[in-house]
């Protein structure tokens, strides 16, 4: 199965956002990764449901909404109605993870769970039947352009072993570039989020180069 590419618009030029989204769509990427930040779970603030709704009619790309939000249940419905195709919530940000995942699914949206670098995979053991994707953060969440945490490779391998038999994608977010991507895919990743790497310079070349190194 080919590795999926999910550009994160957090790395885009917000003054030229619509054009840059069209550009990555022309590059036949698989998902558009939208980082939602509440200024509470993470220090920064980015993208609410209204902004997601405004973007929805600008592209046909599936919206991969990553909620870096404390108590995500209060906003899941609004993001689903705004046009999200998959919503991922942080295990660390919700009191009742099983309930949150089922709430996402109740809107007909694919569900996912996110783990920060220091969070154990054991927290996933009893929700594997409820998730379509697991996102492992390979940087600490909240800022773009951080360096990849190398010991995340062992975590990816362990997760790949844990989900054998389940139709779950492993998504990686943080420090993805031409050097780290081959190692990440070799460890077992299915979906690569790339923000700073994708949008700095020639978008077409960056995506082509990323695909080339993970073939």
Short mmCIF file of C-alpha atoms in Angstrom, two decimals:
data_model
loop_
_atom_site.label_atom_id
_atom_site.label_comp_id
_atom_site.label_asym_id
_atom_site.label_seq_id
_atom_site.Cartn_x
_atom_site.Cartn_y
_atom_site.Cartn_z
CA UNK A 1 0.00 0.00 0.00
CA UNK A 2 1.35 3.42 -0.97
CA UNK A 3 2.21 5.82 1.82
CA UNK A 4 -0.36 8.60 2.16
CA UNK A 5 0.74 12.24 2.21
CA UNK A 6 -1.14 14.74 4.38
CA UNK A 7 0.15 18.32 4.11
CA UNK A 8 -0.53 20.32 7.26
CA UNK A 9 -1.87 23.77 6.48
CA UNK A 10 -0.29 25.03 9.69
CA UNK A 11 2.86 25.32 7.57
CA UNK A 12 1.16 27.21 4.75
CA UNK A 13 1.24 30.92 3.94
CA UNK A 14 -2.06 32.07 5.45
CA UNK A 15 -2.05 35.11 3.18
CA UNK A 16 -2.15 32.77 0.20
CA UNK A 17 -3.96 29.84 1.78
CA UNK A 18 -6.54 29.06 -0.89
CA UNK A 19 -3.93 28.97 -3.65
CA UNK A 20 -1.62 26.75 -1.60
CA UNK A 21 -4.44 24.31 -0.85
CA UNK A 22 -5.19 24.15 -4.58
CA UNK A 23 -1.52 23.48 -5.23
CA UNK A 24 -1.31 20.49 -2.89
CA UNK A 25 -4.59 19.20 -4.34
CA UNK A 26 -3.02 19.33 -7.81
CA UNK A 27 -0.16 17.26 -6.40
CA UNK A 28 -2.68 14.48 -5.66
CA UNK A 29 -2.04 14.33 -1.93
CA UNK A 30 -4.33 12.08 0.10
CA UNK A 31 -5.53 14.28 2.98
CA UNK A 32 -5.44 17.88 4.12
CA UNK A 33 -4.28 17.95 7.74
CA UNK A 34 -5.87 20.74 9.76
CA UNK A 35 -4.36 21.47 13.17
CA UNK A 36 -6.87 22.86 15.64
CA UNK A 37 -5.35 24.54 18.73
CA UNK A 38 -7.25 26.00 21.66
CA UNK A 39 -4.58 27.96 23.54
CA UNK A 40 -5.21 25.63 26.50
CA UNK A 41 -4.12 22.09 25.68
CA UNK A 42 -1.37 23.71 23.59
CA UNK A 43 -0.09 27.30 23.83
CA UNK A 44 -1.10 28.46 20.35
CA UNK A 45 -4.53 29.09 18.82
CA UNK A 46 -5.41 27.96 15.30
CA UNK A 47 -8.48 27.02 13.23
CA UNK A 48 -11.97 26.83 14.64
CA UNK A 49 -15.02 25.17 13.09
CA UNK A 50 -15.96 28.34 11.18
CA UNK A 51 -12.59 28.41 9.43
CA UNK A 52 -12.87 24.72 8.55
CA UNK A 53 -16.35 25.35 7.11
CA UNK A 54 -15.03 28.24 5.01
CA UNK A 55 -12.30 26.00 3.57
CA UNK A 56 -14.66 23.12 2.83
CA UNK A 57 -15.93 24.50 -0.49
CA UNK A 58 -12.39 25.38 -1.62
CA UNK A 59 -11.17 21.81 -2.11
CA UNK A 60 -12.31 18.22 -2.56
CA UNK A 61 -9.50 16.86 -0.39
CA UNK A 62 -10.58 14.87 2.68
CA UNK A 63 -10.22 16.98 5.84
CA UNK A 64 -8.09 15.36 8.54
CA UNK A 65 -8.88 17.46 11.63
CA UNK A 66 -6.36 17.08 14.47
CA UNK A 67 -7.96 18.48 17.63
CA UNK A 68 -5.30 19.79 20.02
CA UNK A 69 -8.13 20.83 22.29
CA UNK A 70 -8.91 20.25 25.97
CA UNK A 71 -12.29 18.50 26.43
CA UNK A 72 -12.79 17.90 22.69
CA UNK A 73 -16.32 16.51 23.07
CA UNK A 74 -17.75 20.03 23.24
CA UNK A 75 -16.53 20.79 19.69
CA UNK A 76 -16.56 17.44 17.90
CA UNK A 77 -20.07 17.99 16.52
CA UNK A 78 -19.22 21.41 15.16
CA UNK A 79 -16.13 20.14 13.33
CA UNK A 80 -18.07 17.20 11.93
CA UNK A 81 -20.76 19.55 10.65
CA UNK A 82 -18.11 21.90 9.25
CA UNK A 83 -16.89 19.16 6.90
CA UNK A 84 -14.31 17.03 8.69
CA UNK A 85 -13.82 13.56 7.17
CA UNK A 86 -11.70 12.26 10.03
CA UNK A 87 -11.32 13.72 13.50
CA UNK A 88 -8.47 12.78 15.81
CA UNK A 89 -8.53 13.64 19.53
CA UNK A 90 -5.70 13.51 22.05
CA UNK A 91 -5.84 10.75 24.60
CA UNK A 92 -4.35 13.25 27.06
CA UNK A 93 -7.12 15.83 26.47
CA UNK A 94 -10.26 13.79 27.03
CA UNK A 95 -11.49 12.27 30.27
CA UNK A 96 -13.38 9.45 28.56
CA UNK A 97 -11.57 8.44 25.35
CA UNK A 98 -14.01 5.66 24.41
CA UNK A 99 -16.92 8.10 24.66
CA UNK A 100 -15.13 10.71 22.55
CA UNK A 101 -14.33 8.23 19.78
CA UNK A 102 -17.91 7.01 19.65
CA UNK A 103 -19.17 10.59 19.57
CA UNK A 104 -17.04 11.21 16.47
CA UNK A 105 -18.42 8.08 14.80
CA UNK A 106 -21.99 9.10 15.62
CA UNK A 107 -21.61 11.91 13.07
CA UNK A 108 -20.55 9.49 10.33
CA UNK A 109 -16.95 10.69 10.55
CA UNK A 110 -13.86 8.49 10.83
CA UNK A 111 -12.33 8.51 14.29
CA UNK A 112 -8.74 8.68 15.46
CA UNK A 113 -6.70 9.06 18.60
CA UNK A 114 -3.47 11.01 19.08
CA UNK A 115 -0.64 10.29 21.50
CA UNK A 116 2.01 12.80 22.56
CA UNK A 117 5.63 11.58 22.55
CA UNK A 118 5.70 10.62 26.25
CA UNK A 119 2.29 8.88 26.31
CA UNK A 120 2.33 5.09 26.52
CA UNK A 121 0.80 2.92 23.83
CA UNK A 122 -0.91 0.98 26.61
CA UNK A 123 -3.57 3.70 26.75
CA UNK A 124 -4.87 2.43 23.38
CA UNK A 125 -5.37 -1.19 24.36
CA UNK A 126 -9.11 -1.06 24.93
CA UNK A 127 -10.13 1.29 22.10
CA UNK A 128 -8.58 -0.40 19.07
CA UNK A 129 -12.03 -1.48 17.85
CA UNK A 130 -13.14 2.16 17.81
CA UNK A 131 -10.42 3.84 15.74
CA UNK A 132 -9.65 4.22 12.05
CA UNK A 133 -6.32 5.97 12.58
CA UNK A 134 -3.74 6.43 15.33
CA UNK A 135 -1.60 9.56 15.16
CA UNK A 136 1.73 9.46 16.92
CA UNK A 137 3.23 12.86 17.61
CA UNK A 138 6.97 12.77 16.94
CA UNK A 139 7.39 16.28 18.31
CA UNK A 140 5.61 17.88 21.24
CA UNK A 141 2.35 19.38 19.97
CA UNK A 142 1.65 23.06 19.51
CA UNK A 143 4.36 24.41 17.21
CA UNK A 144 5.44 23.79 13.62
CA UNK A 145 9.01 23.27 12.47
CA UNK A 146 10.29 21.17 15.39
CA UNK A 147 12.90 18.41 15.09
CA UNK A 148 11.92 14.73 14.96
CA UNK A 149 12.25 12.79 18.24
CA UNK A 150 14.37 9.80 17.24
CA UNK A 151 13.15 7.32 19.84
CA UNK A 152 9.70 7.64 18.26
CA UNK A 153 10.82 5.02 15.75
CA UNK A 154 10.68 2.33 18.43
CA UNK A 155 7.19 3.51 19.36
CA UNK A 156 6.03 3.26 15.74
CA UNK A 157 7.35 -0.31 15.51
CA UNK A 158 5.63 -1.26 18.75
CA UNK A 159 2.34 0.25 17.57
CA UNK A 160 2.57 -1.63 14.26
CA UNK A 161 2.86 -4.85 16.23
CA UNK A 162 0.01 -3.87 18.58
CA UNK A 163 -2.53 -3.22 15.79
CA UNK A 164 -1.91 -6.38 13.76
CA UNK A 165 -5.28 -7.59 12.54
CA UNK A 166 -6.94 -4.18 12.87
CA UNK A 167 -7.70 -1.95 9.84
CA UNK A 168 -5.98 1.06 11.42
CA UNK A 169 -3.66 3.56 9.74
CA UNK A 170 -0.60 4.82 11.61
CA UNK A 171 -0.12 8.54 11.02
CA UNK A 172 3.04 10.42 11.99
CA UNK A 173 3.18 14.16 12.66
CA UNK A 174 6.35 16.06 13.50
CA UNK A 175 9.70 16.59 11.86
CA UNK A 176 8.82 14.73 8.65
CA UNK A 177 11.35 15.49 5.91
CA UNK A 178 13.49 13.71 3.31
CA UNK A 179 15.86 12.40 5.98
CA UNK A 180 13.31 11.16 8.51
CA UNK A 181 10.51 9.95 6.20
CA UNK A 182 12.21 6.73 4.99
CA UNK A 183 12.96 5.69 8.59
CA UNK A 184 9.40 6.49 9.66
CA UNK A 185 7.89 4.41 6.86
CA UNK A 186 10.31 1.55 7.45
CA UNK A 187 9.16 1.50 11.08
CA UNK A 188 5.56 1.02 9.97
CA UNK A 189 3.86 4.37 9.25
CA UNK A 190 1.07 4.63 6.67
CA UNK A 191 0.37 8.39 6.64
CA UNK A 192 2.90 11.24 6.78
CA UNK A 193 1.91 14.72 7.95
CA UNK A 194 4.25 17.37 6.58
CA UNK A 195 3.70 21.07 7.15
CA UNK A 196 6.89 23.10 7.22
CA UNK A 197 8.53 20.73 4.74
CA UNK A 198 5.65 20.86 2.23
CA UNK A 199 5.09 24.59 2.05
CA UNK A 200 8.64 25.96 2.19
CA UNK A 201 9.76 26.69 -1.36
CA UNK A 202 8.53 24.63 -4.32
CA UNK A 203 5.47 22.69 -3.12
CA UNK A 204 5.32 20.37 -6.13
CA UNK A 205 9.01 19.46 -5.84
CA UNK A 206 8.77 18.95 -2.10
CA UNK A 207 5.87 16.51 -2.41
CA UNK A 208 7.48 14.70 -5.35
CA UNK A 209 10.73 14.35 -3.39
CA UNK A 210 8.88 13.07 -0.33
CA UNK A 211 7.10 10.42 -2.39
CA UNK A 212 10.37 9.42 -4.03
CA UNK A 213 12.19 8.71 -0.76
CA UNK A 214 9.37 6.54 0.65
CA UNK A 215 8.77 4.36 -2.44
#
